Amino acid sequence: MSTARATPNLALIKYWGKKDETLILPVAGSLSLTLDQYPTTTTVTLNDATTDAFTLNGAPAAAGAADRVTLFLDHVRELAGSSRHAHVVSTNEAPTAAGLASSASGFAALAVAAAAAYELDLDPRDLSRLARRGSGSACRSICPGVAIWHAGNDDQSSFAEPISAPDLSMVIVTIDASEKSVSSRVAMRETAKTSPYYSSWASSTENSLAEMVRACSAGDVERIGELTEVNALRMHAAILACDPPIRFLKPRSFAVFDAVTQLRSQGFTAWATADAGPNVAVLTVPHEAARLAQELSEFGPTRVAHAGRGAELVNEAP
Ligand code: PMV
């Protein structure tokens, strides 16, 4: 039995689109901050059952989620040369599938726990590659703090690793915690298929990523923030241009973007971003986060997150 804990990450430069759906190779690289909030804790126990079982937040998981876990474990079994099945028990503190990256913390925790349970000896890079097979963004949740996911060309070269960056924090404003109507998997596919802006999204993201890496190593928080907000809006613009359209942001999400612009003009260090859902994350520096959360609380429940430690094994029974 092996238990691991991982937290979500929020992308400052987003991953949106795959060039290989099986290996989960992204169309462009991305960069994120692993958070210290909303952990997923996952225990993997090998057994002699004839199928895998997946318990999520105290109840048997829906068929789709269980199938994804089995597909992932099939890959782990192949790496380990094992045919044993497993019971996976996972608990998320964040609302599942509400655009708060529970798939990232989920597959990062599962990768670490499953690797230990099946006795695979993997270094952080290999764990990142393994987590990627479950959910692309999960490869970044293996890493502490700010991580870059190198797009790569094959299974070997597509992984995330930590990079040096100034201390950053996020204020998450929950606009709506219910399950989103379109999964990021489906929405990515539709964007690639029907959005006329998809190819420019991919090329502009590579340019923004290179600039972001420079801004991180220079400790230029201002530029990091500007690039973050622009990249998020470009992703949502590409998604909005799908046929039929897909829209994740709600009027209240935009109201938070407006409030952040206003707060910036008052001297706050703040830039807004949003993943595939209506909730908004506001990038800031640690000492301003609590005050910013207070300012934004009229839009919904807020949660302050600082840099997290990355995925780790928390307990291994004999
Ligand atoms: O890893 P997935 O399939 O849940 O996709 C995540 C996509 C975004 O969260 C919208 C962007 C990102 O880089 O995390």
mmCIF file of C-alpha atoms and ligand atoms in Angstrom:
data_model
loop_
_atom_site.group_PDB
_atom_site.id
_atom_site.type_symbol
_atom_site.label_atom_id
_atom_site.label_comp_id
_atom_site.label_asym_id
_atom_site.label_seq_id
_atom_site.Cartn_x
_atom_site.Cartn_y
_atom_site.Cartn_z
ATOM 1 C CA MET A 1 0.000 0.000 0.000
ATOM 2 C CA SER A 2 1.412 3.401 -0.993
ATOM 3 C CA THR A 3 -0.016 6.838 -0.335
ATOM 4 C CA ALA A 4 0.948 10.053 -2.105
ATOM 5 C CA ARG A 5 -0.148 13.622 -1.884
ATOM 6 C CA ALA A 6 -0.122 16.224 -4.649
ATOM 7 C CA THR A 7 -1.580 19.658 -5.189
ATOM 8 C CA PRO A 8 -2.920 21.376 -8.302
ATOM 9 C CA ASN A 9 -0.920 23.790 -10.374
ATOM 10 C CA LEU A 10 -2.167 26.873 -12.145
ATOM 11 C CA ALA A 11 -0.661 27.649 -15.518
ATOM 12 C CA LEU A 12 0.778 31.096 -16.206
ATOM 13 C CA ILE A 13 1.411 29.971 -19.789
ATOM 14 C CA LYS A 14 -1.347 27.519 -20.658
ATOM 15 C CA TYR A 15 -1.358 24.067 -22.159
ATOM 16 C CA TRP A 16 -4.214 23.917 -24.642
ATOM 17 C CA GLY A 17 -4.072 21.332 -27.414
ATOM 18 C CA LYS A 18 -2.340 18.037 -28.088
ATOM 19 C CA LYS A 19 -0.180 16.994 -30.998
ATOM 20 C CA ASP A 20 -0.432 13.352 -29.854
ATOM 21 C CA GLU A 21 -3.577 12.256 -28.007
ATOM 22 C CA THR A 22 -2.251 8.877 -26.865
ATOM 23 C CA LEU A 23 1.082 10.014 -25.485
ATOM 24 C CA ILE A 24 -0.397 13.388 -24.454
ATOM 25 C CA LEU A 25 2.221 15.507 -26.176
ATOM 26 C CA PRO A 26 1.199 19.172 -26.126
ATOM 27 C CA VAL A 27 1.162 21.442 -29.142
ATOM 28 C CA ALA A 28 3.301 23.946 -27.178
ATOM 29 C CA GLY A 29 5.196 24.117 -23.897
ATOM 30 C CA SER A 30 3.648 25.646 -20.766
ATOM 31 C CA LEU A 31 4.607 26.965 -17.345
ATOM 32 C CA SER A 32 2.835 26.859 -13.997
ATOM 33 C CA LEU A 33 2.908 27.447 -10.270
ATOM 34 C CA THR A 34 2.281 24.386 -8.102
ATOM 35 C CA LEU A 35 0.028 25.467 -5.239
ATOM 36 C CA ASP A 36 0.142 24.618 -1.548
ATOM 37 C CA GLN A 37 -3.682 24.295 -1.385
ATOM 38 C CA TYR A 38 -6.372 21.800 -2.427
ATOM 39 C CA PRO A 39 -4.382 18.561 -2.013
ATOM 40 C CA THR A 40 -5.354 15.219 -3.457
ATOM 41 C CA THR A 41 -4.367 12.223 -1.341
ATOM 42 C CA THR A 42 -4.272 8.877 -3.106
ATOM 43 C CA THR A 43 -3.603 5.365 -1.843
ATOM 44 C CA VAL A 44 -2.847 2.490 -4.203
ATOM 45 C CA THR A 45 -3.192 -1.040 -2.854
ATOM 46 C CA LEU A 46 -2.340 -4.004 -5.066
ATOM 47 C CA ASN A 47 -4.649 -7.001 -4.742
ATOM 48 C CA ASP A 48 -5.704 -10.232 -6.417
ATOM 49 C CA ALA A 49 -8.941 -8.876 -7.913
ATOM 50 C CA THR A 50 -9.589 -9.308 -11.629
ATOM 51 C CA THR A 51 -10.217 -5.595 -12.235
ATOM 52 C CA ASP A 52 -9.095 -2.290 -10.746
ATOM 53 C CA ALA A 53 -11.366 -0.356 -8.390
ATOM 54 C CA PHE A 54 -11.410 3.422 -7.952
ATOM 55 C CA THR A 55 -12.989 5.127 -4.960
ATOM 56 C CA LEU A 56 -13.179 8.926 -5.341
ATOM 57 C CA ASN A 57 -14.155 11.146 -2.412
ATOM 58 C CA GLY A 58 -15.630 8.186 -0.520
ATOM 59 C CA ALA A 59 -17.772 6.677 -3.304
ATOM 60 C CA PRO A 60 -17.152 4.431 -6.318
ATOM 61 C CA ALA A 61 -16.023 6.719 -9.168
ATOM 62 C CA ALA A 62 -18.124 7.240 -12.301
ATOM 63 C CA ALA A 63 -17.336 4.889 -15.188
ATOM 64 C CA GLY A 64 -15.440 7.500 -17.229
ATOM 65 C CA ALA A 65 -13.103 8.393 -14.377
ATOM 66 C CA ALA A 66 -12.562 4.737 -13.470
ATOM 67 C CA ASP A 67 -11.697 3.924 -17.102
ATOM 68 C CA ARG A 68 -9.067 6.669 -17.134
ATOM 69 C CA VAL A 69 -7.504 5.268 -13.967
ATOM 70 C CA THR A 70 -7.466 1.736 -15.414
ATOM 71 C CA LEU A 71 -5.871 2.981 -18.639
ATOM 72 C CA PHE A 72 -3.223 4.724 -16.553
ATOM 73 C CA LEU A 73 -2.612 1.638 -14.408
ATOM 74 C CA ASP A 74 -2.313 -0.489 -17.583
ATOM 75 C CA HIS A 75 0.622 1.733 -18.546
ATOM 76 C CA VAL A 76 2.147 1.403 -15.049
ATOM 77 C CA ARG A 77 1.723 -2.408 -15.185
ATOM 78 C CA GLU A 78 3.444 -2.479 -18.557
ATOM 79 C CA LEU A 79 6.399 -0.498 -17.153
ATOM 80 C CA ALA A 80 6.532 -2.742 -14.078
ATOM 81 C CA GLY A 81 5.983 -6.046 -15.896
ATOM 82 C CA SER A 82 3.131 -6.789 -13.505
ATOM 83 C CA SER A 83 -0.394 -8.066 -14.070
ATOM 84 C CA ARG A 84 -1.732 -7.259 -10.592
ATOM 85 C CA HIS A 85 -4.774 -5.061 -10.205
ATOM 86 C CA ALA A 86 -5.200 -2.295 -7.662
ATOM 87 C CA HIS A 87 -7.678 -0.481 -5.481
ATOM 88 C CA VAL A 88 -7.162 3.274 -5.803
ATOM 89 C CA VAL A 89 -8.661 5.458 -3.080
ATOM 90 C CA SER A 90 -8.468 9.167 -3.746
ATOM 91 C CA THR A 91 -9.711 12.251 -1.928
ATOM 92 C CA ASN A 92 -9.753 15.744 -3.419
ATOM 93 C CA GLU A 93 -10.038 18.821 -1.319
ATOM 94 C CA ALA A 94 -10.877 20.982 -4.367
ATOM 95 C CA PRO A 95 -14.246 20.651 -6.098
ATOM 96 C CA THR A 96 -13.670 18.013 -8.774
ATOM 97 C CA ALA A 97 -13.767 19.145 -12.442
ATOM 98 C CA ALA A 98 -14.591 22.779 -11.717
ATOM 99 C CA GLY A 99 -11.519 24.158 -13.472
ATOM 100 C CA LEU A 100 -9.390 23.975 -10.351
ATOM 101 C CA ALA A 101 -7.036 21.413 -11.833
ATOM 102 C CA SER A 102 -8.149 18.426 -9.771
ATOM 103 C CA SER A 103 -7.052 16.198 -12.654
ATOM 104 C CA ALA A 104 -3.527 17.598 -12.267
ATOM 105 C CA SER A 105 -3.258 16.868 -8.545
ATOM 106 C CA GLY A 106 -5.150 13.590 -9.065
ATOM 107 C CA PHE A 107 -2.846 12.084 -11.659
ATOM 108 C CA ALA A 108 0.305 13.475 -10.015
ATOM 109 C CA ALA A 109 -0.671 11.779 -6.739
ATOM 110 C CA LEU A 110 -1.680 8.609 -8.596
ATOM 111 C CA ALA A 111 1.621 8.516 -10.519
ATOM 112 C CA VAL A 112 3.682 8.753 -7.315
ATOM 113 C CA ALA A 113 1.540 6.278 -5.347
ATOM 114 C CA ALA A 114 1.265 3.765 -8.224
ATOM 115 C CA ALA A 115 5.007 3.946 -9.016
ATOM 116 C CA ALA A 116 5.737 3.095 -5.373
ATOM 117 C CA ALA A 117 3.080 0.366 -5.152
ATOM 118 C CA TYR A 118 4.362 -1.329 -8.326
ATOM 119 C CA GLU A 119 7.967 -0.807 -7.174
ATOM 120 C CA LEU A 120 9.070 1.314 -10.116
ATOM 121 C CA ASP A 121 12.239 3.241 -9.398
ATOM 122 C CA LEU A 122 11.522 6.575 -11.087
ATOM 123 C CA ASP A 123 13.319 9.916 -10.782
ATOM 124 C CA PRO A 124 11.319 13.181 -10.793
ATOM 125 C CA ARG A 125 11.588 13.510 -14.579
ATOM 126 C CA ASP A 126 10.241 9.990 -15.125
ATOM 127 C CA LEU A 127 7.450 10.622 -12.615
ATOM 128 C CA SER A 128 6.542 13.764 -14.525
ATOM 129 C CA ARG A 129 6.458 11.785 -17.790
ATOM 130 C CA LEU A 130 4.308 9.153 -16.127
ATOM 131 C CA ALA A 131 1.842 11.686 -14.656
ATOM 132 C CA ARG A 132 1.564 13.279 -18.129
ATOM 133 C CA ARG A 133 0.043 10.044 -19.437
ATOM 134 C CA GLY A 134 -2.905 10.483 -17.069
ATOM 135 C CA SER A 135 -3.557 14.177 -17.646
ATOM 136 C CA GLY A 136 -1.209 16.569 -19.412
ATOM 137 C CA SER A 137 -1.119 19.254 -16.751
ATOM 138 C CA ALA A 138 -0.413 16.617 -14.058
ATOM 139 C CA CYS A 139 3.212 16.431 -15.228
ATOM 140 C CA ARG A 140 3.740 19.912 -13.753
ATOM 141 C CA SER A 141 2.188 19.031 -10.359
ATOM 142 C CA ILE A 142 5.068 16.606 -9.730
ATOM 143 C CA CYS A 143 7.319 19.674 -9.405
ATOM 144 C CA PRO A 144 7.538 22.205 -6.586
ATOM 145 C CA GLY A 145 6.994 25.925 -7.271
ATOM 146 C CA VAL A 146 7.295 27.212 -10.818
ATOM 147 C CA ALA A 147 7.660 24.458 -13.432
ATOM 148 C CA ILE A 148 8.120 24.421 -17.174
ATOM 149 C CA TRP A 149 6.654 21.598 -19.247
ATOM 150 C CA HIS A 150 8.872 21.057 -22.277
ATOM 151 C CA ALA A 151 6.531 20.093 -25.119
ATOM 152 C CA GLY A 152 9.034 17.577 -26.534
ATOM 153 C CA ASN A 153 8.607 15.326 -29.556
ATOM 154 C CA ASP A 154 8.084 11.955 -27.934
ATOM 155 C CA ASP A 155 7.362 10.238 -24.635
ATOM 156 C CA GLN A 156 10.953 10.694 -23.477
ATOM 157 C CA SER A 157 11.342 14.410 -24.202
ATOM 158 C CA SER A 158 7.980 15.694 -22.902
ATOM 159 C CA PHE A 159 8.260 16.395 -19.155
ATOM 160 C CA ALA A 160 8.149 19.191 -16.580
ATOM 161 C CA GLU A 161 10.941 20.431 -14.342
ATOM 162 C CA PRO A 162 11.221 23.238 -11.796
ATOM 163 C CA ILE A 163 12.799 26.539 -12.828
ATOM 164 C CA SER A 164 14.007 29.435 -10.725
ATOM 165 C CA ALA A 165 11.477 32.234 -10.349
ATOM 166 C CA PRO A 166 10.535 34.939 -7.862
ATOM 167 C CA ASP A 167 8.148 34.080 -5.008
ATOM 168 C CA LEU A 168 4.601 34.099 -6.381
ATOM 169 C CA SER A 169 1.176 33.507 -4.879
ATOM 170 C CA MET A 170 -2.356 33.143 -6.182
ATOM 171 C CA VAL A 171 -5.722 34.268 -4.921
ATOM 172 C CA ILE A 172 -8.361 31.885 -6.257
ATOM 173 C CA VAL A 173 -11.813 33.374 -6.623
ATOM 174 C CA THR A 174 -14.455 30.671 -6.903
ATOM 175 C CA ILE A 175 -17.211 31.888 -9.180
ATOM 176 C CA ASP A 176 -18.900 28.520 -9.581
ATOM 177 C CA ALA A 177 -17.831 25.214 -8.013
ATOM 178 C CA SER A 178 -20.180 22.978 -9.995
ATOM 179 C CA GLU A 179 -18.900 20.513 -12.582
ATOM 180 C CA LYS A 180 -18.144 22.138 -15.927
ATOM 181 C CA SER A 181 -20.285 21.194 -18.902
ATOM 182 C CA VAL A 182 -17.427 20.489 -21.366
ATOM 183 C CA SER A 183 -14.272 18.687 -20.247
ATOM 184 C CA SER A 184 -10.922 20.243 -21.144
ATOM 185 C CA ARG A 185 -10.150 17.091 -23.137
ATOM 186 C CA VAL A 186 -13.170 17.574 -25.414
ATOM 187 C CA ALA A 187 -12.801 21.360 -25.577
ATOM 188 C CA MET A 188 -9.133 21.059 -26.604
ATOM 189 C CA ARG A 189 -10.055 18.681 -29.387
ATOM 190 C CA GLU A 190 -12.818 21.007 -30.621
ATOM 191 C CA THR A 191 -10.470 24.007 -30.518
ATOM 192 C CA ALA A 192 -7.901 22.149 -32.633
ATOM 193 C CA LYS A 193 -10.607 21.048 -35.071
ATOM 194 C CA THR A 194 -12.771 24.131 -35.433
ATOM 195 C CA SER A 195 -11.082 27.284 -34.067
ATOM 196 C CA PRO A 196 -9.436 29.357 -36.823
ATOM 197 C CA TYR A 197 -7.128 30.780 -34.153
ATOM 198 C CA TYR A 198 -5.665 27.462 -33.053
ATOM 199 C CA SER A 199 -2.397 27.615 -34.986
ATOM 200 C CA SER A 200 -1.712 31.209 -33.963
ATOM 201 C CA TRP A 201 -2.518 30.231 -30.359
ATOM 202 C CA ALA A 202 0.164 27.532 -30.518
ATOM 203 C CA SER A 203 2.853 29.715 -32.096
ATOM 204 C CA SER A 204 2.168 32.739 -29.878
ATOM 205 C CA THR A 205 2.306 30.489 -26.807
ATOM 206 C CA GLU A 206 5.801 29.260 -27.696
ATOM 207 C CA ASN A 207 6.942 32.893 -27.986
ATOM 208 C CA SER A 208 5.272 33.867 -24.699
ATOM 209 C CA LEU A 209 6.817 30.851 -22.973
ATOM 210 C CA ALA A 210 10.328 31.863 -24.036
ATOM 211 C CA GLU A 211 9.693 35.391 -22.772
ATOM 212 C CA MET A 212 8.177 34.045 -19.543
ATOM 213 C CA VAL A 213 11.263 31.938 -18.826
ATOM 214 C CA ARG A 214 13.423 35.049 -19.258
ATOM 215 C CA ALA A 215 11.115 37.079 -16.981
ATOM 216 C CA CYS A 216 11.232 34.335 -14.327
ATOM 217 C CA SER A 217 14.998 34.120 -14.288
ATOM 218 C CA ALA A 218 15.238 37.939 -14.174
ATOM 219 C CA GLY A 219 12.744 38.034 -11.275
ATOM 220 C CA ASP A 220 10.595 40.452 -13.295
ATOM 221 C CA VAL A 221 7.197 40.019 -11.563
ATOM 222 C CA GLU A 222 5.587 42.764 -13.642
ATOM 223 C CA ARG A 223 6.394 41.050 -16.936
ATOM 224 C CA ILE A 224 5.445 37.621 -15.518
ATOM 225 C CA GLY A 225 2.034 39.062 -14.633
ATOM 226 C CA GLU A 226 1.476 40.748 -17.979
ATOM 227 C CA LEU A 227 2.384 37.597 -19.908
ATOM 228 C CA THR A 228 0.118 35.519 -17.637
ATOM 229 C CA GLU A 229 -2.985 37.625 -18.235
ATOM 230 C CA VAL A 230 -2.457 37.949 -21.985
ATOM 231 C CA ASN A 231 -1.850 34.227 -22.406
ATOM 232 C CA ALA A 232 -5.022 33.287 -20.504
ATOM 233 C CA LEU A 233 -7.173 35.631 -22.576
ATOM 234 C CA ARG A 234 -5.611 34.318 -25.793
ATOM 235 C CA MET A 235 -6.479 30.763 -24.773
ATOM 236 C CA HIS A 236 -10.075 31.736 -24.034
ATOM 237 C CA ALA A 237 -10.257 33.684 -27.321
ATOM 238 C CA ALA A 238 -9.208 30.566 -29.238
ATOM 239 C CA ILE A 239 -11.805 28.501 -27.339
ATOM 240 C CA LEU A 240 -14.572 31.082 -27.893
ATOM 241 C CA ALA A 241 -13.929 30.865 -31.623
ATOM 242 C CA CYS A 242 -14.922 27.176 -31.791
ATOM 243 C CA ASP A 243 -17.866 26.186 -33.970
ATOM 244 C CA PRO A 244 -20.184 25.657 -32.132
ATOM 245 C CA PRO A 245 -18.663 28.064 -29.565
ATOM 246 C CA ILE A 246 -17.410 26.934 -26.164
ATOM 247 C CA ARG A 247 -17.447 29.503 -23.384
ATOM 248 C CA PHE A 248 -15.922 28.824 -19.964
ATOM 249 C CA LEU A 249 -15.828 32.358 -18.571
ATOM 250 C CA LYS A 250 -18.973 33.825 -17.041
ATOM 251 C CA PRO A 251 -19.903 37.519 -16.723
ATOM 252 C CA ARG A 252 -18.699 37.368 -13.125
ATOM 253 C CA SER A 253 -15.332 35.956 -14.258
ATOM 254 C CA PHE A 254 -14.872 39.024 -16.448
ATOM 255 C CA ALA A 255 -15.931 41.223 -13.548
ATOM 256 C CA VAL A 256 -12.976 39.813 -11.596
ATOM 257 C CA PHE A 257 -10.632 40.582 -14.520
ATOM 258 C CA ASP A 258 -11.972 44.169 -14.456
ATOM 259 C CA ALA A 259 -11.566 44.429 -10.681
ATOM 260 C CA VAL A 260 -7.971 43.217 -10.978
ATOM 261 C CA THR A 261 -7.196 45.912 -13.555
ATOM 262 C CA GLN A 262 -8.701 48.447 -11.167
ATOM 263 C CA LEU A 263 -6.731 47.120 -8.193
ATOM 264 C CA ARG A 264 -3.555 47.287 -10.249
ATOM 265 C CA SER A 265 -4.189 50.967 -10.923
ATOM 266 C CA GLN A 266 -4.399 51.406 -7.134
ATOM 267 C CA GLY A 267 -0.939 49.913 -6.735
ATOM 268 C CA PHE A 268 -1.668 46.205 -6.166
ATOM 269 C CA THR A 269 0.542 43.573 -7.745
ATOM 270 C CA ALA A 270 -2.195 41.555 -9.457
ATOM 271 C CA TRP A 271 -2.948 39.869 -12.781
ATOM 272 C CA ALA A 272 -5.840 37.555 -13.583
ATOM 273 C CA THR A 273 -5.878 34.154 -15.242
ATOM 274 C CA ALA A 274 -8.452 31.382 -15.669
ATOM 275 C CA ASP A 275 -8.311 27.732 -16.712
ATOM 276 C CA ALA A 276 -11.085 25.782 -18.437
ATOM 277 C CA GLY A 277 -13.819 26.966 -16.091
ATOM 278 C CA PRO A 278 -15.335 30.164 -14.714
ATOM 279 C CA ASN A 279 -13.087 30.514 -11.652
ATOM 280 C CA VAL A 280 -10.403 33.172 -11.696
ATOM 281 C CA ALA A 281 -6.934 32.962 -10.185
ATOM 282 C CA VAL A 282 -5.131 36.190 -9.433
ATOM 283 C CA LEU A 283 -1.356 36.127 -9.579
ATOM 284 C CA THR A 284 0.359 38.211 -6.943
ATOM 285 C CA VAL A 285 3.300 38.287 -4.517
ATOM 286 C CA PRO A 286 3.065 36.561 -1.120
ATOM 287 C CA HIS A 287 2.866 39.678 1.062
ATOM 288 C CA GLU A 288 -0.064 41.167 -0.896
ATOM 289 C CA ALA A 289 -2.124 37.970 -1.184
ATOM 290 C CA ALA A 290 -4.229 38.258 1.981
ATOM 291 C CA ARG A 291 -5.164 41.890 1.307
ATOM 292 C CA LEU A 292 -5.999 41.091 -2.300
ATOM 293 C CA ALA A 293 -8.213 38.184 -1.203
ATOM 294 C CA GLN A 294 -10.138 40.585 0.987
ATOM 295 C CA GLU A 295 -10.586 43.052 -1.887
ATOM 296 C CA LEU A 296 -11.900 40.276 -4.167
ATOM 297 C CA SER A 297 -14.175 38.541 -1.670
ATOM 298 C CA GLU A 298 -17.295 40.309 -3.003
ATOM 299 C CA PHE A 299 -17.062 38.085 -6.139
ATOM 300 C CA GLY A 300 -17.103 34.736 -4.341
ATOM 301 C CA PRO A 301 -15.181 32.638 -1.828
ATOM 302 C CA THR A 302 -11.451 33.303 -2.052
ATOM 303 C CA ARG A 303 -8.506 31.090 -1.188
ATOM 304 C CA VAL A 304 -4.874 32.212 -0.923
ATOM 305 C CA ALA A 305 -2.316 29.785 -2.311
ATOM 306 C CA HIS A 306 1.458 30.026 -2.161
ATOM 307 C CA ALA A 307 4.069 27.853 -3.885
ATOM 308 C CA GLY A 308 3.610 24.154 -3.132
ATOM 309 C CA ARG A 309 6.142 21.381 -2.568
ATOM 310 C CA GLY A 310 5.255 19.115 -5.474
ATOM 311 C CA ALA A 311 3.995 15.546 -5.309
ATOM 312 C CA GLU A 312 5.365 13.350 -2.547
ATOM 313 C CA LEU A 313 5.020 9.937 -1.036
ATOM 314 C CA VAL A 314 3.533 10.403 2.408
ATOM 315 C CA ASN A 315 3.353 6.937 3.794
ATOM 316 C CA GLU A 316 4.461 3.504 2.807
ATOM 317 C CA ALA A 317 3.302 0.610 4.912
ATOM 318 C CA PRO A 318 5.457 -2.554 4.925
HETATM 319 O O1 PMV B 1 -4.468 18.476 -18.128
HETATM 320 P P1 PMV B 1 -5.851 18.809 -18.562
HETATM 321 O O2 PMV B 1 -6.315 17.883 -19.642
HETATM 322 O O3 PMV B 1 -6.807 18.914 -17.405
HETATM 323 O O4 PMV B 1 -5.819 20.279 -19.238
HETATM 324 C C1 PMV B 1 -5.596 21.436 -18.498
HETATM 325 C C2 PMV B 1 -5.735 22.646 -19.334
HETATM 326 C C3 PMV B 1 -5.706 23.988 -18.605
HETATM 327 O O5 PMV B 1 -5.861 23.812 -17.216
HETATM 328 C C4 PMV B 1 -6.850 24.859 -19.088
HETATM 329 C C5 PMV B 1 -4.422 24.740 -18.890
HETATM 330 C C6 PMV B 1 -3.186 24.285 -18.159
HETATM 331 O O6 PMV B 1 -2.094 24.497 -18.674
HETATM 332 O O7 PMV B 1 -3.285 23.761 -17.034
#
